mmCIF file of C-alpha atoms in Angstrom:
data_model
loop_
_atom_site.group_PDB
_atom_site.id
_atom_site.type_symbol
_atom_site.label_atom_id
_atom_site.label_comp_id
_atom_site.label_asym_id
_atom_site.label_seq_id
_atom_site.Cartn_x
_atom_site.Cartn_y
_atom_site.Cartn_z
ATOM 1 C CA UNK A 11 0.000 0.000 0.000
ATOM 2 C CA UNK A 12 1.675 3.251 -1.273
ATOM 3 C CA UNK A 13 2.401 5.644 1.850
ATOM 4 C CA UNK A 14 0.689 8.665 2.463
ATOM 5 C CA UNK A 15 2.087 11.970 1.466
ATOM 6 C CA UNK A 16 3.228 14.082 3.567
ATOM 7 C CA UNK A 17 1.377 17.369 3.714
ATOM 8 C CA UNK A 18 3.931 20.679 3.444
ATOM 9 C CA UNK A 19 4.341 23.156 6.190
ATOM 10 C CA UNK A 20 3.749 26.950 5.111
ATOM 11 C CA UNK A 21 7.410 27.419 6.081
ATOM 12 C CA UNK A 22 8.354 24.566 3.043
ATOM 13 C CA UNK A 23 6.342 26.122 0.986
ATOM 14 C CA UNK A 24 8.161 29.411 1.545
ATOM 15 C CA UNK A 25 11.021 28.101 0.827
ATOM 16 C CA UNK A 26 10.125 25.979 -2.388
ATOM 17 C CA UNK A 27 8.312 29.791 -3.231
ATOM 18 C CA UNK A 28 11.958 31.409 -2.955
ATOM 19 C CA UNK A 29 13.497 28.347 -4.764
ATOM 20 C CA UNK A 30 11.293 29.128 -7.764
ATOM 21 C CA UNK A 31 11.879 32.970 -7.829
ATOM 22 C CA UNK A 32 15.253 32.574 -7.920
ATOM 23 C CA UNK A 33 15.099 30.293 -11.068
ATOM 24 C CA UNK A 34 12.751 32.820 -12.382
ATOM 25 C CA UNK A 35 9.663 30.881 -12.094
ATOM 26 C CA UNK A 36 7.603 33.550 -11.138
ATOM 27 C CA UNK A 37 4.047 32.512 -11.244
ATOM 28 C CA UNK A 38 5.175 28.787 -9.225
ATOM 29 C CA UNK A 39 6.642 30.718 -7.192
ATOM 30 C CA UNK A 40 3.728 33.131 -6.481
ATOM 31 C CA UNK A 41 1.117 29.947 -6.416
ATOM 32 C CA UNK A 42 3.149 28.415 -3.569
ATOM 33 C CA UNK A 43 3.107 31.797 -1.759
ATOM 34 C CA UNK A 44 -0.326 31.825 -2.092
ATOM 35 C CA UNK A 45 -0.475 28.107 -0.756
ATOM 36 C CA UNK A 46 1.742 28.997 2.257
ATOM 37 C CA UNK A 47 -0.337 32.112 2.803
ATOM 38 C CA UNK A 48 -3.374 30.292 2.934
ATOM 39 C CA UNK A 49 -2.070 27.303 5.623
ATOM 40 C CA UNK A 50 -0.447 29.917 7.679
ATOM 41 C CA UNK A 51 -4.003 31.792 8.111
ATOM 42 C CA UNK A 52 -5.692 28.419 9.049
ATOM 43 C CA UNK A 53 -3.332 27.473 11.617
ATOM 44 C CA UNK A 54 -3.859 29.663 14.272
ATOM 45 C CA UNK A 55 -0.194 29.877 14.682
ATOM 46 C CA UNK A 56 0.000 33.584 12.212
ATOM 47 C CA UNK A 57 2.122 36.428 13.447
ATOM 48 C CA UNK A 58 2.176 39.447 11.551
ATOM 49 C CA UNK A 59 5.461 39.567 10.706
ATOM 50 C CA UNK A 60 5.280 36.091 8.843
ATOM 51 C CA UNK A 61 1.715 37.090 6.792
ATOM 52 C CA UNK A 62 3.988 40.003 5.905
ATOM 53 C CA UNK A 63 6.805 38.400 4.328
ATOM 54 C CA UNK A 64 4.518 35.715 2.624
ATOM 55 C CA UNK A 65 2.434 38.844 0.802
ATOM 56 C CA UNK A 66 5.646 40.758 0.298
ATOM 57 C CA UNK A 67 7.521 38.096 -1.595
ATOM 58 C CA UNK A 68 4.257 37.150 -3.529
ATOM 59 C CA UNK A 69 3.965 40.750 -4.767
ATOM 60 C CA UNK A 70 7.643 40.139 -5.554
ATOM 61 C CA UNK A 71 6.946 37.141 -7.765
ATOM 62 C CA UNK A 72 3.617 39.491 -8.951
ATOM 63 C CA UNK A 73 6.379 42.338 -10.179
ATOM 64 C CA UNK A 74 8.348 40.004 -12.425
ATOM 65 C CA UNK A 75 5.148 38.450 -13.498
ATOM 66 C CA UNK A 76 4.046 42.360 -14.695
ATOM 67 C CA UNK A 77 0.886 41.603 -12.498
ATOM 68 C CA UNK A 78 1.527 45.669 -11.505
ATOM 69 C CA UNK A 79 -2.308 45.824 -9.858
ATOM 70 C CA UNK A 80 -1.282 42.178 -7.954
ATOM 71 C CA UNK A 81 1.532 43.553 -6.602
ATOM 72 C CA UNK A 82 0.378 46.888 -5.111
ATOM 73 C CA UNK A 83 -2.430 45.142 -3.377
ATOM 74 C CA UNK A 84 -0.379 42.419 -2.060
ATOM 75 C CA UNK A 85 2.634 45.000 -1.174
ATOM 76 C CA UNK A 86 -0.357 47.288 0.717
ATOM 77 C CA UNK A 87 -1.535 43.918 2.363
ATOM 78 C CA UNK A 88 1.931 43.621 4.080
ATOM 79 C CA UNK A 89 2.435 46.655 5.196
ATOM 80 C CA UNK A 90 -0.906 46.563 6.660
ATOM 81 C CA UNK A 91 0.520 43.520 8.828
ATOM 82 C CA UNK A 92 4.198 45.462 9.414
ATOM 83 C CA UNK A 93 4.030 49.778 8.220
ATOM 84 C CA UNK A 94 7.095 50.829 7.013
ATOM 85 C CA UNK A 95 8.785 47.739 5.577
ATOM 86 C CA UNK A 96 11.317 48.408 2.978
ATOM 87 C CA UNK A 97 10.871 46.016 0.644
ATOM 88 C CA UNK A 98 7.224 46.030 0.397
ATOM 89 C CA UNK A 99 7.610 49.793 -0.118
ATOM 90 C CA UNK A 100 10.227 49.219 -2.763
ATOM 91 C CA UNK A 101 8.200 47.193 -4.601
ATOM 92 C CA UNK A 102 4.475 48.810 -4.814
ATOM 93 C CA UNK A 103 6.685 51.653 -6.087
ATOM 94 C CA UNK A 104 8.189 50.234 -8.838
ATOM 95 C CA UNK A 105 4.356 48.250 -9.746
ATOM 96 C CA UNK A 106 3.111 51.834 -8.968
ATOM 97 C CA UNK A 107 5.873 53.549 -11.510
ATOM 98 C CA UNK A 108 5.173 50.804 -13.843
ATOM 99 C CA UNK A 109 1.305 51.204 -13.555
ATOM 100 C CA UNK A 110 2.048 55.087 -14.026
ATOM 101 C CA UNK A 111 0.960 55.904 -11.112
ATOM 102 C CA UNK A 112 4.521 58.581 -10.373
ATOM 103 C CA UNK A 113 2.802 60.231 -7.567
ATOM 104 C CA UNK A 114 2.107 57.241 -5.399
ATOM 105 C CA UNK A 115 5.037 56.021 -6.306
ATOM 106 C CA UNK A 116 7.336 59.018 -5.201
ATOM 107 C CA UNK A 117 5.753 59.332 -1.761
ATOM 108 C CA UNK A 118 6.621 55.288 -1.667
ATOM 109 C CA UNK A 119 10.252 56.264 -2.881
ATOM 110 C CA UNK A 120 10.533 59.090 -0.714
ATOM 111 C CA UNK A 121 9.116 57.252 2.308
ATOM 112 C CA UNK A 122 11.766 54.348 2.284
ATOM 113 C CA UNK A 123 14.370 57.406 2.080
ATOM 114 C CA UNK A 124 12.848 58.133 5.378
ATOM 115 C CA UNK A 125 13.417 54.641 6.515
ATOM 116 C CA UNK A 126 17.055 54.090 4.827
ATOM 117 C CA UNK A 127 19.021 57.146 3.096
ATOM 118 C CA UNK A 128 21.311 54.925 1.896
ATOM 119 C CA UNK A 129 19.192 52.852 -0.319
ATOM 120 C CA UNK A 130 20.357 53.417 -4.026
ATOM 121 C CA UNK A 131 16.761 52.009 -5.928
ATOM 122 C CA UNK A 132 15.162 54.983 -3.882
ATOM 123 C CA UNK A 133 16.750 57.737 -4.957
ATOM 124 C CA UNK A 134 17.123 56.489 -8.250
ATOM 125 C CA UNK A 135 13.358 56.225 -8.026
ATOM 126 C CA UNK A 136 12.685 59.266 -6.522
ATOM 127 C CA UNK A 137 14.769 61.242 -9.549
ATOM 128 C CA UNK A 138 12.863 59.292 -12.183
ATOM 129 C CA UNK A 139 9.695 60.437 -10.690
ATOM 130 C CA UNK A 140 10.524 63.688 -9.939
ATOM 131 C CA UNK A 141 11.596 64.176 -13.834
ATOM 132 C CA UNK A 142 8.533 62.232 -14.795
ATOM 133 C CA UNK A 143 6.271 64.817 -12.457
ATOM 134 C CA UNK A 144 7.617 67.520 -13.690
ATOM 135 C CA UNK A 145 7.106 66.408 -17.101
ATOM 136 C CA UNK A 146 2.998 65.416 -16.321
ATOM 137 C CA UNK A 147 2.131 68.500 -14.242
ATOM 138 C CA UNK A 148 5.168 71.351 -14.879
ATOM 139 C CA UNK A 149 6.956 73.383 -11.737
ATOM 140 C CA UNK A 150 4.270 73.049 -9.561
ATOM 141 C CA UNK A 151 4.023 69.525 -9.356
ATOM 142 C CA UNK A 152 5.176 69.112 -5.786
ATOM 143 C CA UNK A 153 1.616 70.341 -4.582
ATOM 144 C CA UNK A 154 -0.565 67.765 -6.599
ATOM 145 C CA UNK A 155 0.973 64.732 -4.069
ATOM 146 C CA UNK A 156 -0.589 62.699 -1.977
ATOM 147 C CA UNK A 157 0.367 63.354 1.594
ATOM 148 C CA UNK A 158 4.177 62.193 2.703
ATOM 149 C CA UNK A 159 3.793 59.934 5.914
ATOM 150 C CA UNK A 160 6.277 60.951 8.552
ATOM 151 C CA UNK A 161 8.121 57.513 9.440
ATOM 152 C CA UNK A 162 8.686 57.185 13.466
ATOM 153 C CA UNK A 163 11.817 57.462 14.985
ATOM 154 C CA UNK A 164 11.412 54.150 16.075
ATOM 155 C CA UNK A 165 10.898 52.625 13.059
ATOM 156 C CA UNK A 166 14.246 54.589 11.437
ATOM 157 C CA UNK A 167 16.436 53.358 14.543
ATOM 158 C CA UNK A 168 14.847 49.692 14.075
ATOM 159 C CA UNK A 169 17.823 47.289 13.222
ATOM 160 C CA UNK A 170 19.081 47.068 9.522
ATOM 161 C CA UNK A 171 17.998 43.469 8.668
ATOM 162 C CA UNK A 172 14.456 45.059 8.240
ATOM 163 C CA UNK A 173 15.922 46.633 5.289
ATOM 164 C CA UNK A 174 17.370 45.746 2.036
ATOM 165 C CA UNK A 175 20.569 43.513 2.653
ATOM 166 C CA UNK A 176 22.783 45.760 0.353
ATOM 167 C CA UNK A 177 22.543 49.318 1.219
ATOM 168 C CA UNK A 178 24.711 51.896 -0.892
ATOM 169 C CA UNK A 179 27.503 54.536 0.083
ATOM 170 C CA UNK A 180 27.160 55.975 -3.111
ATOM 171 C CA UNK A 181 24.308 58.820 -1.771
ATOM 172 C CA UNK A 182 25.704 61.549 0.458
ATOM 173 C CA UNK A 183 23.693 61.392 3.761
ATOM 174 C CA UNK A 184 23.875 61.124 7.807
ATOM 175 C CA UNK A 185 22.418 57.949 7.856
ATOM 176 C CA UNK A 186 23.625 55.377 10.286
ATOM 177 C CA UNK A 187 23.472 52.125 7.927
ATOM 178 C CA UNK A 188 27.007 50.241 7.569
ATOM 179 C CA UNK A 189 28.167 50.685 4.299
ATOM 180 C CA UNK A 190 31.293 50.581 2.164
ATOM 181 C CA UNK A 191 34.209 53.228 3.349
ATOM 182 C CA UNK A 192 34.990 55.857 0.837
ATOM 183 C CA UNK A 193 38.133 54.426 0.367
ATOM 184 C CA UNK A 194 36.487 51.043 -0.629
ATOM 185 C CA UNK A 195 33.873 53.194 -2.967
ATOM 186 C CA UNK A 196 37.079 54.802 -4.670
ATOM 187 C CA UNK A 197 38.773 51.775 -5.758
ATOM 188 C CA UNK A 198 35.752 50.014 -6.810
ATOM 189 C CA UNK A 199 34.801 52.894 -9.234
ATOM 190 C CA UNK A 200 38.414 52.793 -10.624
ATOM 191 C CA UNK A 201 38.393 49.152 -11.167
ATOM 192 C CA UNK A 202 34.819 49.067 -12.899
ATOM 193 C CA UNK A 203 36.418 51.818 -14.867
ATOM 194 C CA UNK A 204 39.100 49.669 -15.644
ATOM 195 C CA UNK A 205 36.655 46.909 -16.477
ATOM 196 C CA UNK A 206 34.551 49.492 -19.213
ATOM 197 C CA UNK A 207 37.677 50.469 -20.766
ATOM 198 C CA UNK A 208 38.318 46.352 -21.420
ATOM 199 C CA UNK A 209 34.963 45.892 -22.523
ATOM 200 C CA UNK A 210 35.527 48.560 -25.172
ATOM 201 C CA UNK A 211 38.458 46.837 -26.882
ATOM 202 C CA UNK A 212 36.389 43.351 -26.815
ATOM 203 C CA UNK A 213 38.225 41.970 -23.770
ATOM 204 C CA UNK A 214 34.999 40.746 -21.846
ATOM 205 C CA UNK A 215 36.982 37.955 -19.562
ATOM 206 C CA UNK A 216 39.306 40.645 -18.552
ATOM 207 C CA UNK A 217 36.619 42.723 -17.861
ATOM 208 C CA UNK A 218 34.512 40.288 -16.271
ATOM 209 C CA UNK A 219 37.634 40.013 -13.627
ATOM 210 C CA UNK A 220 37.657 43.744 -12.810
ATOM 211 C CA UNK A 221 34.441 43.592 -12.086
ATOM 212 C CA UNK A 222 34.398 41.024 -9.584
ATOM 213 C CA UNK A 223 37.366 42.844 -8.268
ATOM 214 C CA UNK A 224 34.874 46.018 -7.567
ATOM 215 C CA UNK A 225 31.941 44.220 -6.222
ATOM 216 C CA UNK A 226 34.389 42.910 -3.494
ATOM 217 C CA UNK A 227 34.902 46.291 -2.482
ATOM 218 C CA UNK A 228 31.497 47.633 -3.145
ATOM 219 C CA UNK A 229 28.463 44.982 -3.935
ATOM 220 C CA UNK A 230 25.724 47.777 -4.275
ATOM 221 C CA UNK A 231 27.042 49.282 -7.539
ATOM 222 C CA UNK A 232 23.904 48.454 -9.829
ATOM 223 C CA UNK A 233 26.024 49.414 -13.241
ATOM 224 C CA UNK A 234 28.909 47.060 -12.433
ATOM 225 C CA UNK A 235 26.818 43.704 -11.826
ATOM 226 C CA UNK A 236 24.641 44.688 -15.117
ATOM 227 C CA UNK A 237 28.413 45.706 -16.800
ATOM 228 C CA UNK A 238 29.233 41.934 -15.640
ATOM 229 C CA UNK A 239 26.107 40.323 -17.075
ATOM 230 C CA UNK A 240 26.940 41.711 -20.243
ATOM 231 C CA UNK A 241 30.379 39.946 -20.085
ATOM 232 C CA UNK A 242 28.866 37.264 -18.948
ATOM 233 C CA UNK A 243 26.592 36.842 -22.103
ATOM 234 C CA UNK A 244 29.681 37.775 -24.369
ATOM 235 C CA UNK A 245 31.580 34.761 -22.770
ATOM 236 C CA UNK A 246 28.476 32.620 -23.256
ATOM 237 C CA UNK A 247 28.142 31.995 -19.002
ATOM 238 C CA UNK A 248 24.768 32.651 -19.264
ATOM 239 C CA UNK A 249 23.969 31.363 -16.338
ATOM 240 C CA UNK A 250 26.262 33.645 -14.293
ATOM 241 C CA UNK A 251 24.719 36.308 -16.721
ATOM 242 C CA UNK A 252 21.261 35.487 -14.667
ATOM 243 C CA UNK A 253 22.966 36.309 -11.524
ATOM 244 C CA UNK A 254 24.290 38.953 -11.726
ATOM 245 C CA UNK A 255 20.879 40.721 -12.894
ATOM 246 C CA UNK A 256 18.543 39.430 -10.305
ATOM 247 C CA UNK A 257 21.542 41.046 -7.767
ATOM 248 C CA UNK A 258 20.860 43.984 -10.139
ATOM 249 C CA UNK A 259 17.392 43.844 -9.808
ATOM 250 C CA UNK A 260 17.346 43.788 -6.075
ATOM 251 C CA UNK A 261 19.056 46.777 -6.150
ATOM 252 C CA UNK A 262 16.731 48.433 -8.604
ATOM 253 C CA UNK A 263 13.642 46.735 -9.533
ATOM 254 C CA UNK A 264 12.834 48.775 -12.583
ATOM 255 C CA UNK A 265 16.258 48.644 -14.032
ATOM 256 C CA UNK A 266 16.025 48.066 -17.728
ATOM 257 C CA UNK A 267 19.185 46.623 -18.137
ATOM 258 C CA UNK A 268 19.183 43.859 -16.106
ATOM 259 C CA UNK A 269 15.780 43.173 -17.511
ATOM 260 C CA UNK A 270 17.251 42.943 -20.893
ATOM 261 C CA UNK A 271 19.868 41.177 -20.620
ATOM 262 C CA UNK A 272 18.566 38.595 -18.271
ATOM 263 C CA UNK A 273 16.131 38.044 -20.958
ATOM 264 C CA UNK A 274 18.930 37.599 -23.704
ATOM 265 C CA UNK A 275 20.356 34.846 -21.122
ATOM 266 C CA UNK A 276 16.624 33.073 -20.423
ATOM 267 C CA UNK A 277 16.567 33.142 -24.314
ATOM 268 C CA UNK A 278 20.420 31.159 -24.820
ATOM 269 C CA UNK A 279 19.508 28.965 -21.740
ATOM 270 C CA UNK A 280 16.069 28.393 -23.923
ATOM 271 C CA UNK A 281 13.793 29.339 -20.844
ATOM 272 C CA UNK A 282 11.583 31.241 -23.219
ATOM 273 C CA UNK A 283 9.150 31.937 -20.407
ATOM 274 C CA UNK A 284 11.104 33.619 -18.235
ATOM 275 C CA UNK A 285 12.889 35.894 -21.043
ATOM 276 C CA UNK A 286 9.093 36.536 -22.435
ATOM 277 C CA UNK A 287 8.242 37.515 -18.647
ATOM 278 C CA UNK A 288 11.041 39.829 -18.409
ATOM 279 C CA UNK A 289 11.082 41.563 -21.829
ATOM 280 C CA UNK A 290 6.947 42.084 -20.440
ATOM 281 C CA UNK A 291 7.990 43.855 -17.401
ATOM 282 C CA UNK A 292 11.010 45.762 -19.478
ATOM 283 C CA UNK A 293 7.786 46.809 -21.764
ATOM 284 C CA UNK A 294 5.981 47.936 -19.348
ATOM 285 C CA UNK A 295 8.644 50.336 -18.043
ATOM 286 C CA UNK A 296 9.630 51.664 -21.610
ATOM 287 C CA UNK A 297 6.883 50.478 -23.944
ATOM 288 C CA UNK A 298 8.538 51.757 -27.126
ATOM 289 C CA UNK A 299 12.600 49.478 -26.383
ATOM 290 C CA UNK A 300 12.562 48.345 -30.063
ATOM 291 C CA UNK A 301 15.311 46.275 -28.784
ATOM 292 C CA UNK A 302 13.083 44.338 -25.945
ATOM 293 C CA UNK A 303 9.977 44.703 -29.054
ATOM 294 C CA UNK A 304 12.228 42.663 -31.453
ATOM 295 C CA UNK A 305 13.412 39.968 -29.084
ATOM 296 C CA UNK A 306 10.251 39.438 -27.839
ATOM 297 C CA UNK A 307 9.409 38.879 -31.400
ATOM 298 C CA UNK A 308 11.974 36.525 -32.087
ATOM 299 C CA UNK A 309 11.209 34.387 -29.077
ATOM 300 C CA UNK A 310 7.324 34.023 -29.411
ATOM 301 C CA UNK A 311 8.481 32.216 -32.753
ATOM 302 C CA UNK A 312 10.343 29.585 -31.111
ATOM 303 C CA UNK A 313 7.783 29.166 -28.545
#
């Protein structure tokens, strides 16, 4: 008599959830967050900061999936459960920028700047808004926002593991996070340099080394893992390639191109789901990329 299967805990099926993101399985991976959501509710055993996490990473997997609308409710949802956690605030503002929505998304932008000064996807979002505002409404578009919550000092002093795991020294500030000395920043901007100037004359394993070299000394430089990737592809490690744009990606959700090229390496590794899910978000951000339009051609034919 065949044994009877064992039923999963919501904590395995986190886990097989964050297995599947990172293989850039997106909707599995937002099905078994649903699944773990659902068990964790029924068991009497919920605590608000573990319904958070669950609805955070599903609006994650919701983001890549270009379910924008999914995403803001889910991100929303969790900070319902926990106010004022980073990444759920990171995210509804990219599904918000993405979605077009560049007020809600500043004050989401802005907010985490509250939170974290140090955090390089906010003020990269907060300048894209700020030029996109401008744009939508002229000089006065400051007074058209929705109102800017004021983040406790408790919440600002609360330890840095509540925050994103790679925080910047790139952004002049008084902030308290630890982050790369200036020293460190320095010689991690000369080697990348190094690495661009390689790249230029075709030598892309070279490059790729100079790289690495830089992220040792500074890991939150967005440019030099997406500078990698491109390497990466060049030296047909497409794998690698993957990498380094999800670490991208984390960094900056929205960034278009670690979106691209992590869709040229689904494409070589002939995961034609994941590159047509990322050339979809990519779209979504900059709906007239003829460069993301004709891949996205070419792979719907081999489909």
């Amino acid at each position: 008599m065949p044994q009877k299967r064992r039923s999963q805990s919501w904590t395995e099926l986190k886990q097989a959830g964050n297995e599947s993101f990172k293989s850039g399985q997106y909707g599995e991976a937002a099905s078994l967050y649903t699944q773990a959501i659902q068990l964790l509710e029924k068991s009497g055993k919920k605590t608000q900061e573990d319904l958070s996490v669950l609805y955070s990473n599903r609006a994650a997997s919701y983001l890549k999936d270009g379910n924008c609308t999914g995403c803001v409710k889910d991100c929303s949802l969790s900070l319902d459960l926990l106010p004022f956690s980073i990444k759920p605030l990171l995210r509804r503002a990219a599904a918000y920028e993405a979605l077009e929505r560049y007020r809600q998304a500043y004050v989401d932008y802005k907010t985490v700047l509250q939170i974290d000064c140090s955090i390089p996807a906010a003020h990269d979002g907060t300048n894209r808004m700020t030029k996109a505002l401008t744009d939508q409404d002229g000089p006065e578009w400051r007074e058209k926002l929705p109102p800017i919550p004021s983040v406790p000092l408790a919440v600002r002093e609360r330890p840095t593991q509540m925050a994103t795991p790679t925080p910047t020294a790139q952004q002049n500030g008084t902030c308290q996070t630890e982050r790369p000395g200036d020293a460190a920043v320095k010689q991690a901007q000369v080697l990348k340099e190094e690495g661009n100037a390689l790249v230029k004359k075709g030598h892309h394993k070279k490059a790729a080394e100079k790289y690495t070299q830089s992220l040792k000394l500074n890991p939150t430089e967005v440019t030099t893992y997406t500078n990698r990737a491109l390497c990466y592809l060049s030296l047909k490690m497409f794998s690698e390639a993957v990498q380094d744009c999800v670490a991208a990606l984390q960094l900056d959700p929205v960034n278009i191109k670690a979106l691209y090229r992590r869709a040229q390496a689904h494409r070589q590794l002939k995961d034609y789901k994941a590159c047509v899910e990322d050339l979809n978000a990519l779209l979504k951000i900059e709906p007239k990329n003829t460069a993301a339009q004709k891949l996205q051609q070419e792979v719907q034919k081999m489909k």
